[in-house]
Short mmCIF file of C-alpha atoms and ligand atoms in Angstrom, two decimals:
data_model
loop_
_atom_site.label_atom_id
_atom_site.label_comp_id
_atom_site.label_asym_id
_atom_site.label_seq_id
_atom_site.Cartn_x
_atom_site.Cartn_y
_atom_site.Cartn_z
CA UNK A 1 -25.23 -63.99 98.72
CA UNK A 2 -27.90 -65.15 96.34
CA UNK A 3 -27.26 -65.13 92.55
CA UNK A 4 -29.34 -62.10 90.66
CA UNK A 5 -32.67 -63.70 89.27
CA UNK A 6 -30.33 -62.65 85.39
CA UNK A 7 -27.75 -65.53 86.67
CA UNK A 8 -30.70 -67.85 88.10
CA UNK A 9 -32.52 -67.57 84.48
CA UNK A 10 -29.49 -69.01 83.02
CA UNK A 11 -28.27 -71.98 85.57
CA UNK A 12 -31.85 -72.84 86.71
CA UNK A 13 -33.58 -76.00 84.65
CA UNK A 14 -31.05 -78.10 84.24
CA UNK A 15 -30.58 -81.99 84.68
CA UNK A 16 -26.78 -82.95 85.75
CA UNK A 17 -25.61 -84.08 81.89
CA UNK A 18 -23.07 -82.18 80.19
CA UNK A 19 -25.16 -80.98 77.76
CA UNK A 20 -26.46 -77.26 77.72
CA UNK A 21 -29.65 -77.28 75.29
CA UNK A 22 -31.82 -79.08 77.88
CA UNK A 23 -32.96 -82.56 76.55
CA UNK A 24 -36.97 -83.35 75.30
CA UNK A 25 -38.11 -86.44 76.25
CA UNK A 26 -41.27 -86.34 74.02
CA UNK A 27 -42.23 -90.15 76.01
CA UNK A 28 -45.68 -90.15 77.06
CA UNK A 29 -44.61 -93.78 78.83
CA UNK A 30 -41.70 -95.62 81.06
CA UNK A 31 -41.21 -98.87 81.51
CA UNK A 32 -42.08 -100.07 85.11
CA UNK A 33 -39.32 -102.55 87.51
CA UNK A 34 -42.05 -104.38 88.01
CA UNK A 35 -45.48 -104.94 89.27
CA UNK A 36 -44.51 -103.19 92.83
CA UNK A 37 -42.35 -100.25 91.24
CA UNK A 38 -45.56 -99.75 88.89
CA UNK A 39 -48.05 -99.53 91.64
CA UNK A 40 -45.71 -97.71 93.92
CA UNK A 41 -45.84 -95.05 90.76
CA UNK A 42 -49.23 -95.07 90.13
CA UNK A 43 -49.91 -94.31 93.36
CA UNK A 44 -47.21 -91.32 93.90
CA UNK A 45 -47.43 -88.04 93.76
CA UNK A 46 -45.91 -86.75 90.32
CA UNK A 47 -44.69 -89.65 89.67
CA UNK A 48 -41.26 -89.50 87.74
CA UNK A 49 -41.24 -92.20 84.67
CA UNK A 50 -44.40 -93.36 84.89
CA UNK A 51 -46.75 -91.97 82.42
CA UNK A 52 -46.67 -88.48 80.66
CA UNK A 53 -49.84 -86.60 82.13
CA UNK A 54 -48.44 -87.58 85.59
CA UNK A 55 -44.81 -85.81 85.15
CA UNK A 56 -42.44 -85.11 82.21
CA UNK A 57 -38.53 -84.78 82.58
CA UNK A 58 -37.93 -81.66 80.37
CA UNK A 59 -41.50 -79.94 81.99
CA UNK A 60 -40.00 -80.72 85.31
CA UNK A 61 -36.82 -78.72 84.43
CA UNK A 62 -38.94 -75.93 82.54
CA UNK A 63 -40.91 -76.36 86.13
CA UNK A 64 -37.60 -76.08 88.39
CA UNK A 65 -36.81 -72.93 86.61
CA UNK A 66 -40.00 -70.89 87.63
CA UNK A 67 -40.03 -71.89 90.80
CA UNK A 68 -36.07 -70.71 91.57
CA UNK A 69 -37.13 -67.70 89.72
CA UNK A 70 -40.37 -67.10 92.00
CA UNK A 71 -38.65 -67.99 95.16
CA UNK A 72 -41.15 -70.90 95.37
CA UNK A 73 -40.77 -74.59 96.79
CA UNK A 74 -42.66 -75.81 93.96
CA UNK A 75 -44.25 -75.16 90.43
CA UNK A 76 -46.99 -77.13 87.78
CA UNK A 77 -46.79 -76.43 84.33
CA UNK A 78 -49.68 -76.36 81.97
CA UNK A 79 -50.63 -76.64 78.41
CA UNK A 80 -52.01 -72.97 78.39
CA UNK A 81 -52.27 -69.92 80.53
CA UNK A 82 -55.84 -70.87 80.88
CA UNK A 83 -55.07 -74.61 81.49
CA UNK A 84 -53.33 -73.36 85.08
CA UNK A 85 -55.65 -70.80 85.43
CA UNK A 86 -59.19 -72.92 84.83
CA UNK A 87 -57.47 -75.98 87.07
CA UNK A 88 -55.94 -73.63 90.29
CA UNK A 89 -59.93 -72.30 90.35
CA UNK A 90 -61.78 -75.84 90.09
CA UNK A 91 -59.29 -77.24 92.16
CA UNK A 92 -59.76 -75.07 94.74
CA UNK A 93 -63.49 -74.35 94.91
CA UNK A 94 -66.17 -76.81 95.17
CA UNK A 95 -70.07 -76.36 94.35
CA UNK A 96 -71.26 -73.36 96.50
CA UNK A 97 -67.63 -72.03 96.73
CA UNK A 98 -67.02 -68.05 95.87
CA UNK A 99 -64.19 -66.21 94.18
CA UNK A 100 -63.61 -62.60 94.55
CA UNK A 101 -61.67 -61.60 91.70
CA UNK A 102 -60.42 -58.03 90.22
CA UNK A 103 -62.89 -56.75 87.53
CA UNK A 104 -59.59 -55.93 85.38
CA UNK A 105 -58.59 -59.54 84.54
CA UNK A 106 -57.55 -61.50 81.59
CA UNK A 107 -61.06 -61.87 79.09
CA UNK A 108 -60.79 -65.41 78.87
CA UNK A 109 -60.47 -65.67 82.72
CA UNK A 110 -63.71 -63.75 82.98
CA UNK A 111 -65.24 -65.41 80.52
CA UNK A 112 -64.40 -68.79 82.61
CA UNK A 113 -65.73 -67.54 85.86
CA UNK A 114 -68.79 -65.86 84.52
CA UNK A 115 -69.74 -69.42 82.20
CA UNK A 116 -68.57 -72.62 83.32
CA UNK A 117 -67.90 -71.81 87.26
CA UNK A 118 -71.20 -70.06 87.60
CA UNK A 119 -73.10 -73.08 85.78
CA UNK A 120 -71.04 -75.47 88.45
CA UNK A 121 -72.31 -73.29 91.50
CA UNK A 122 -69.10 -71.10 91.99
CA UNK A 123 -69.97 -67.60 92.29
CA UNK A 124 -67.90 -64.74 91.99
CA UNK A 125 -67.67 -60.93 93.21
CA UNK A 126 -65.92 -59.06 91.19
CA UNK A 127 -64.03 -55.73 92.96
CA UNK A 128 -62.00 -52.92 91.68
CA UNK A 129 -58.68 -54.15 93.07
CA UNK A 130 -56.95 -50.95 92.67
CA UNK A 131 -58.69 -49.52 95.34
CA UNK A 132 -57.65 -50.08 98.65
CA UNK A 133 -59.18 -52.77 100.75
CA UNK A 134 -61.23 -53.87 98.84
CA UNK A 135 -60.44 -57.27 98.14
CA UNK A 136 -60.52 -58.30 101.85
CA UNK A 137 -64.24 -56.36 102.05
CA UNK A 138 -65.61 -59.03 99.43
CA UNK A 139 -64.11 -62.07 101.03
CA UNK A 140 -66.63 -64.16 103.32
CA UNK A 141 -65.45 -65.94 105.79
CA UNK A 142 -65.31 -69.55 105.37
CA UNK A 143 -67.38 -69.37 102.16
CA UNK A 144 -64.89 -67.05 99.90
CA UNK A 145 -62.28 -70.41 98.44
CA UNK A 146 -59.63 -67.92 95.92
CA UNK A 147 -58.78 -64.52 96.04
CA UNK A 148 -58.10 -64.34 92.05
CA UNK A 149 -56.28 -60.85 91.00
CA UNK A 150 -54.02 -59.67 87.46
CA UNK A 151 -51.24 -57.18 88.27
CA UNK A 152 -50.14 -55.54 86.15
CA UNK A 153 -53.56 -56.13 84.76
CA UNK A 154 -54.73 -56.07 81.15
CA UNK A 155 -55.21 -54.39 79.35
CA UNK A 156 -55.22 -51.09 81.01
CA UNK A 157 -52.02 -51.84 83.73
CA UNK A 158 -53.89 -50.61 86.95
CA UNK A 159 -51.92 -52.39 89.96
CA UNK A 160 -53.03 -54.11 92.57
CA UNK A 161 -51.06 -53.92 96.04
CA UNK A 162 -49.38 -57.41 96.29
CA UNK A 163 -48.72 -56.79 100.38
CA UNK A 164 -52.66 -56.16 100.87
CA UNK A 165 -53.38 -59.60 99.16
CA UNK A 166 -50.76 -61.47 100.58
CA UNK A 167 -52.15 -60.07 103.98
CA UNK A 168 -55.53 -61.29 103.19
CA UNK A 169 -56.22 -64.84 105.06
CA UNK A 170 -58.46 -67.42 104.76
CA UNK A 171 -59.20 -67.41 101.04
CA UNK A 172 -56.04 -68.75 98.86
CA UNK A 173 -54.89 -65.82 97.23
CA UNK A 174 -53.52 -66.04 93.81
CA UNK A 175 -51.75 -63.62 91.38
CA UNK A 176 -51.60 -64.08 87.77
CA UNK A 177 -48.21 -61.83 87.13
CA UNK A 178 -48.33 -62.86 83.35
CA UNK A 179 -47.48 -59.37 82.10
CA UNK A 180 -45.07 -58.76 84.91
CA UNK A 181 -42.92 -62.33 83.99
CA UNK A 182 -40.83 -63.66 87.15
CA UNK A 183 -38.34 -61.03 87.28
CA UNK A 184 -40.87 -57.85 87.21
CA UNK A 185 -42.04 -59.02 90.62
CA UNK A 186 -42.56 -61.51 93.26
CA UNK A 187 -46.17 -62.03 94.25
CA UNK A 188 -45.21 -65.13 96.44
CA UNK A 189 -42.52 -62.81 98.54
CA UNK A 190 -45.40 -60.30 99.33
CA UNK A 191 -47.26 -63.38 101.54
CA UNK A 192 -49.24 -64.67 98.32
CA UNK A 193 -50.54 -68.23 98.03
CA UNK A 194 -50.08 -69.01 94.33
CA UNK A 195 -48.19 -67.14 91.13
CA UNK A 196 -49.85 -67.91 88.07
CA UNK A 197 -48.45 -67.10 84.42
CA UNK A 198 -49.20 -67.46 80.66
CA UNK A 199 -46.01 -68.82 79.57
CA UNK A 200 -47.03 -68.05 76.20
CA UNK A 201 -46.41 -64.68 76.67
CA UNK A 202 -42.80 -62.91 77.89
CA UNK A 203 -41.60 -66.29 79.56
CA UNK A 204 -41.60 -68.35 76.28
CA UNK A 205 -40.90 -64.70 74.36
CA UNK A 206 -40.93 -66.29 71.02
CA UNK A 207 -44.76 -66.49 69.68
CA UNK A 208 -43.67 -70.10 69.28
CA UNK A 209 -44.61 -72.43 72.97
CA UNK A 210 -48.45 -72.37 74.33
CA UNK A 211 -47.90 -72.81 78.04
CA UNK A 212 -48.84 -72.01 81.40
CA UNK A 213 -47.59 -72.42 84.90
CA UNK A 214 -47.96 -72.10 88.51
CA UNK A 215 -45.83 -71.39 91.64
CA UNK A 216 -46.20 -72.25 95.30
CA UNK A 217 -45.71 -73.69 98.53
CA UNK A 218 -44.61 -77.76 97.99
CA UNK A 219 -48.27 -79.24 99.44
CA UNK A 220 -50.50 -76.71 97.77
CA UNK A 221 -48.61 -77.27 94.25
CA UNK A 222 -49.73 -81.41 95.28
CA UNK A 223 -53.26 -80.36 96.12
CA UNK A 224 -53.39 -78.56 92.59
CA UNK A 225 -52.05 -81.31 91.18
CA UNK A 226 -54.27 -83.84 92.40
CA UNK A 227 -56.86 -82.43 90.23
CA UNK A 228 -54.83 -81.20 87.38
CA UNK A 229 -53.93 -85.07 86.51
CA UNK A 230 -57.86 -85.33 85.63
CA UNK A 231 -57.98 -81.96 84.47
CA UNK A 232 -55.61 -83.00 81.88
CA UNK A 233 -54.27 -79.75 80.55
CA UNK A 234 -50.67 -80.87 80.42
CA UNK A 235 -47.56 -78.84 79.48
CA UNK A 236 -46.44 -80.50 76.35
CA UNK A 237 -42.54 -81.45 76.80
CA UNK A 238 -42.03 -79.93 73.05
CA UNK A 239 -43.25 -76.28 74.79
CA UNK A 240 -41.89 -76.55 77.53
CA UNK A 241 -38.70 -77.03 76.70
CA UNK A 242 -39.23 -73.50 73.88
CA UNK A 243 -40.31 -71.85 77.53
CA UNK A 244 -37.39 -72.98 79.38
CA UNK A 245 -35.03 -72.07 76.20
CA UNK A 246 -37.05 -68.38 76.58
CA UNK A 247 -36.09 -68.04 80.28
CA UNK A 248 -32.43 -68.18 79.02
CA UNK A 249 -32.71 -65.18 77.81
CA UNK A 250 -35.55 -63.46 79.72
CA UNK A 251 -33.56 -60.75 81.68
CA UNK A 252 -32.40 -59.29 79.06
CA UNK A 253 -35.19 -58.89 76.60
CA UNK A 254 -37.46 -58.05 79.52
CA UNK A 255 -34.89 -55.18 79.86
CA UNK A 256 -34.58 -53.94 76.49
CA UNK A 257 -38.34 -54.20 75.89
CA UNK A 258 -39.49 -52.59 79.18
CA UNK A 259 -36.91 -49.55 78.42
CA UNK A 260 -38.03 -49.56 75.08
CA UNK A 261 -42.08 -48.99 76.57
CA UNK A 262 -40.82 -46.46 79.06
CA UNK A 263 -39.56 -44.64 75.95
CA UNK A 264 -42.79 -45.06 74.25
CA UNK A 265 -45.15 -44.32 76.44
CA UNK A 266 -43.40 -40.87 77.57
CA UNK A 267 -42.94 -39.94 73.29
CA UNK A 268 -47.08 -41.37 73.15
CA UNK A 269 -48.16 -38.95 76.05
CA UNK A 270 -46.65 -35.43 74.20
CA UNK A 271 -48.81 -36.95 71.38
CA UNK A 272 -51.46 -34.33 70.69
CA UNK A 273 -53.50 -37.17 69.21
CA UNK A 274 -53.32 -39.09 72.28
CA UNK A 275 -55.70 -38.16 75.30
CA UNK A 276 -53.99 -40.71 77.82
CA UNK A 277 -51.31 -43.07 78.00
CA UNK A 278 -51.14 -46.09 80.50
CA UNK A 279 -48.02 -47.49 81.96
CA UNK A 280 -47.04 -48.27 85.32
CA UNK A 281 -43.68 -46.90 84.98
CA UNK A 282 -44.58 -43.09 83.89
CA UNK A 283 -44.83 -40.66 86.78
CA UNK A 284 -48.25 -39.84 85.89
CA UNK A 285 -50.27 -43.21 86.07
CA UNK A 286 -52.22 -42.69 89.31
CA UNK A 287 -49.86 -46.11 90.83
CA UNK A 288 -46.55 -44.99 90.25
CA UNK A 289 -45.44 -45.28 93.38
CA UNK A 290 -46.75 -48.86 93.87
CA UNK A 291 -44.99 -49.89 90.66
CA UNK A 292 -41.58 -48.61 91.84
CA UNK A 293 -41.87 -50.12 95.33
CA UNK A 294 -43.13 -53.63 93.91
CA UNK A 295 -42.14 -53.91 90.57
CA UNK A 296 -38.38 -54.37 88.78
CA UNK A 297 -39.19 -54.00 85.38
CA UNK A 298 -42.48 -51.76 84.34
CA UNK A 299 -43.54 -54.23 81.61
CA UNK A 300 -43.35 -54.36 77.90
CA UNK A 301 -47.12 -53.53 77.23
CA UNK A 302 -48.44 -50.00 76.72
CA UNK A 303 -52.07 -48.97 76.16
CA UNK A 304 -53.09 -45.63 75.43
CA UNK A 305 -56.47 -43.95 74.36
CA UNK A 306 -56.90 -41.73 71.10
CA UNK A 307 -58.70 -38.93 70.02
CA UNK A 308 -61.44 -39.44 67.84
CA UNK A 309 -63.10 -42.63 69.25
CA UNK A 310 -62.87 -45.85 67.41
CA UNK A 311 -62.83 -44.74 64.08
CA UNK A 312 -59.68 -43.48 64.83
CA UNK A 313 -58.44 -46.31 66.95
CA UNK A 314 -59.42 -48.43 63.55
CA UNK A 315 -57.23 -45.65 61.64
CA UNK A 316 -54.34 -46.05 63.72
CA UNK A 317 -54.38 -49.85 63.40
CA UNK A 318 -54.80 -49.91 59.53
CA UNK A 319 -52.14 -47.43 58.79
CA UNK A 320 -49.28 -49.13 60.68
CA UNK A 321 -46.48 -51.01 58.60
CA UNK A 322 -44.13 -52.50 61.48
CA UNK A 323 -46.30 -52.79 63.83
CA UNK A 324 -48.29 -55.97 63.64
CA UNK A 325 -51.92 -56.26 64.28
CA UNK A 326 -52.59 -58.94 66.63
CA UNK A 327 -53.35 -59.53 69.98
CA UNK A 328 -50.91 -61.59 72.69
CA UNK A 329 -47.58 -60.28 73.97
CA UNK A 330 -43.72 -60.76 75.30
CA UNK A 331 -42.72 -61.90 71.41
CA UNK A 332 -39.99 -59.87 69.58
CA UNK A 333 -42.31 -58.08 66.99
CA UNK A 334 -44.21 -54.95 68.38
CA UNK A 335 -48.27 -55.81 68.15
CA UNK A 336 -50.89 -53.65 68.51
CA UNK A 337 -54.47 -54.45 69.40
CA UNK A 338 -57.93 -52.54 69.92
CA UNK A 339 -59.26 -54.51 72.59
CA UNK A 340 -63.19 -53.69 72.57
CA UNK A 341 -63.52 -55.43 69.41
CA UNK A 342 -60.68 -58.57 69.98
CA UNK A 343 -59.30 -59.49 73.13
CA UNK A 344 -62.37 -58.51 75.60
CA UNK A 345 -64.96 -58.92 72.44
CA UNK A 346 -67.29 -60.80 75.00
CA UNK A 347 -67.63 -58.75 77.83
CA UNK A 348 -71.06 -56.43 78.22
CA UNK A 349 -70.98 -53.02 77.62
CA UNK A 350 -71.11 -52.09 81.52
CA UNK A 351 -67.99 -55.08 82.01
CA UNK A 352 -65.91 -53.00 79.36
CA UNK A 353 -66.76 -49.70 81.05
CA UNK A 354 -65.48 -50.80 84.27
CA UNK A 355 -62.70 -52.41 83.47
CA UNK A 356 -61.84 -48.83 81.64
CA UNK A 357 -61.63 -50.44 78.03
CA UNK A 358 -63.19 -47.70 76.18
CA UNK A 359 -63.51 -47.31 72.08
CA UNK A 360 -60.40 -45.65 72.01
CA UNK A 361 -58.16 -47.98 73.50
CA UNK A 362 -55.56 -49.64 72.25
CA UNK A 363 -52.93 -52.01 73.73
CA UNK A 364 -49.68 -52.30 72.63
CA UNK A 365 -47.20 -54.86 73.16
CA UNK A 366 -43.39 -53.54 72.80
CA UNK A 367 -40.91 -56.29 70.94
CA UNK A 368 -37.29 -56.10 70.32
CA UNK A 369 -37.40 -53.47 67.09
CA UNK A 370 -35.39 -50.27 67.63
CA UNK A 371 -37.17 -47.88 69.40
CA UNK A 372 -36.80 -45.14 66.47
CA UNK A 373 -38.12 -47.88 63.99
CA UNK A 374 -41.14 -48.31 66.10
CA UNK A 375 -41.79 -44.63 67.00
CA UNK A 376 -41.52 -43.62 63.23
CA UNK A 377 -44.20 -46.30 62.40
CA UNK A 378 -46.44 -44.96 65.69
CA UNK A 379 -46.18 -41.59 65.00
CA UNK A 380 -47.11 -41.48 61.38
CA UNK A 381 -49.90 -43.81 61.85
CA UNK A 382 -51.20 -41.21 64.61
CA UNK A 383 -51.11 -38.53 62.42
CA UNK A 384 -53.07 -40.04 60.18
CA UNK A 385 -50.56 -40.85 57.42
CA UNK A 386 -49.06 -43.60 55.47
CA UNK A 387 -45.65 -44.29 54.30
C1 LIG B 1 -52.70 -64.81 77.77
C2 LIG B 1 -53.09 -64.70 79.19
C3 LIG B 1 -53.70 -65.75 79.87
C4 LIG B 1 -54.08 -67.03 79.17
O1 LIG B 1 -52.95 -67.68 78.70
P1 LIG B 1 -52.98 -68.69 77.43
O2 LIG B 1 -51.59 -69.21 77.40
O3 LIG B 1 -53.38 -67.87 76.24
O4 LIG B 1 -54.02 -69.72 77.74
C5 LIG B 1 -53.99 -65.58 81.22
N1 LIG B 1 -53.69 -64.44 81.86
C6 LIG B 1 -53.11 -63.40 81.23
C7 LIG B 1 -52.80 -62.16 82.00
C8 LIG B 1 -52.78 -63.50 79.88
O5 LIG B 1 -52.21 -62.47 79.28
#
């Protein structure tokens, strides 16, 4: 029988010392056997002890860790979320090359294919995911290079069905499952090409690592590599090891804090001042059923829209005490954000309206606070009143 992905977060990552704290090997440099041994290096394939942007010890056990948590042969870290996103995409495609990616994705991932792709000759059509068959309808044959799609996306947690991508051939499909983390779901077991996440986010858990990091089949993790070693956006060793420390103890905060949204989100929709509530795991987002036949956890972020337009979203954000303004997610300390004006700031008016980010919206990302603590902040600054 194999281990629950709780026991794999704890025994995965590690070298065969005695120790338990993983060790950081901040070397950018080894020292060679030789002239042979240093060519035979140079000329590997992430090469161990050979030079820092090539491999590091304590990112390849941050590395191991992901990849026995996504069921994968392989996985790459990064020095960013965008660092693995920006290199799996200009890896992949060449001048000429198109993407078809969900119009509900990550703003700085739009804002990468809409700038610097488009000014190197990759195009992209973007598709409401959600909707079935729709992703396959945009690909063209031998010109479409990545499939690119967020599930749960962000910030408004519409799903997109992981079988339909993974069924999808030709184009390499990938899945950024950031606000899902490892154990929420399993893009790879659904037929997909390539998990991508933010390790910044719920993996690292903290506020305190800036990482990022793919999972894959063994030779397509190589290919992305091959280009990544120019690309340069390596995982630090310092990071990675804070990520691998926050898979330790993923399960269970992912547990706590996704119990603690459920909670939320069903207290935020009896909210008269609330006109809709978005979660995956309430009964009455339109994908419920997707969520509970694909998902584990339903995720730790919330987003909800309030009467009263943005003045009021403004209101709500200004009179809260525990609640933190700021955007990211997966940390301990509940954050709220009003997305318009911060995280998706530079999409056009008609980019927000389809991706359903209207004045009213804000996201919420649920930390490790007592749910009582964080309602009795939410609820007063919905009504309008301070402590
Ligand atoms: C934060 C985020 C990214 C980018 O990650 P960074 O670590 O900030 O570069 C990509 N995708 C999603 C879904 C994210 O939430």
């Amino acid at each position: 029988m194999d281990p629950s992905p709780d026991t794999t977060a704890v025994t995965s990552g590690r070298d065969d010392s005695r120790s338990l704290a993983q060790p950081l090997w901040p070397s950018t440099v080894w020292a060679s056997d030789g002239l042979d041994d240093a060519n035979s290096r140079a000329t590997s394939v992430r090469p161990g002890e050979f030079y820092g942007r090539y491999a590091n010890p304590t990112v390849a056990m941050f590395e191991d860790a992901v990849a026995r948590l996504e069921g994968a042969e392989a996985a790459l870290a990064f020095s960013s979320g965008m660092g693995a996103v920006s290199s799996v995409i200009l890896a992949l495609c060449s001048a000429g090359s198109h993407v078809v990616a969900h119009d509900n994705l990550y703003g700085g991932t739009l804002a990468f294919l809409e700038g610097p792709c488009a000014r190197l000759g990759i195009t992209t059509t973007f598709v409401d995911a959600s909707v079935p068959g729709a992703l396959a309808g945009a690909v063209r044959p031998g010109v479409t290079a990545v499939v690119l799609v967020e599930t749960p996306s962000n910030p408004c947690l519409s799903l997109v069905d992981l079988d339909e991508v993974g069924a999808i051939k030709g184009p390499f499909t990938v899945v950024d499952s950031t606000v899902a983390t490892p154990l929420g779901q399993q893009p790879l077991a659904h037929g997909v090409d390539l998990v991508v996440h933010s390790a910044t986010k719920g993996i690292g858990g903290h506020n305190d690592a800036m990482v990022g990091v793919i999972a894959g089949e063994q030779d397509l993790i190589e290919a992305v590599w091959s280009y990544a070693v120019y690309h340069g956006a390596v995982a630090s060793p310092h990071d990675a090891l804070n990520a691998l420390r926050g898979i330790r103890t993923l399960p269970v905060r992912l547990a706590r804090q996704s119990a603690t949204a459920a909670d939320l989100a069903r207290r935020l929709e009896e909210h008269s001042q609330v006109t809709a509530v978005h979660y995956p795991g309430l009964a009455s987002h339109p994908q419920h059923h997707l969520a509970l036949s694909q998902m584990r956890h339903h995720g730790t972020l919330v987003s909800f829209d309030v009467s009263g337009g943005r003045r009021s979203a403004c209101q709500v954000m200004e009179s809260l005490e525990l609640v933190l303004p700021a955007t990211s997610f997966g940390g301990p300390e509940t954050l709220m954000c009003h997305p318009a004006t911060s995280t998706h700031v530079g999409l056009s008016p008609d980019a927000l309206a389809s991706a359903g980010i209207s004045d009213s919206l804000l996201r919420m990302s649920i930390g490790l606070e007592h749910p009582d603590d964080i309602w009795a902040d939410l609820s007063r600054a919905l009504s309008g009143s301070r402590a």
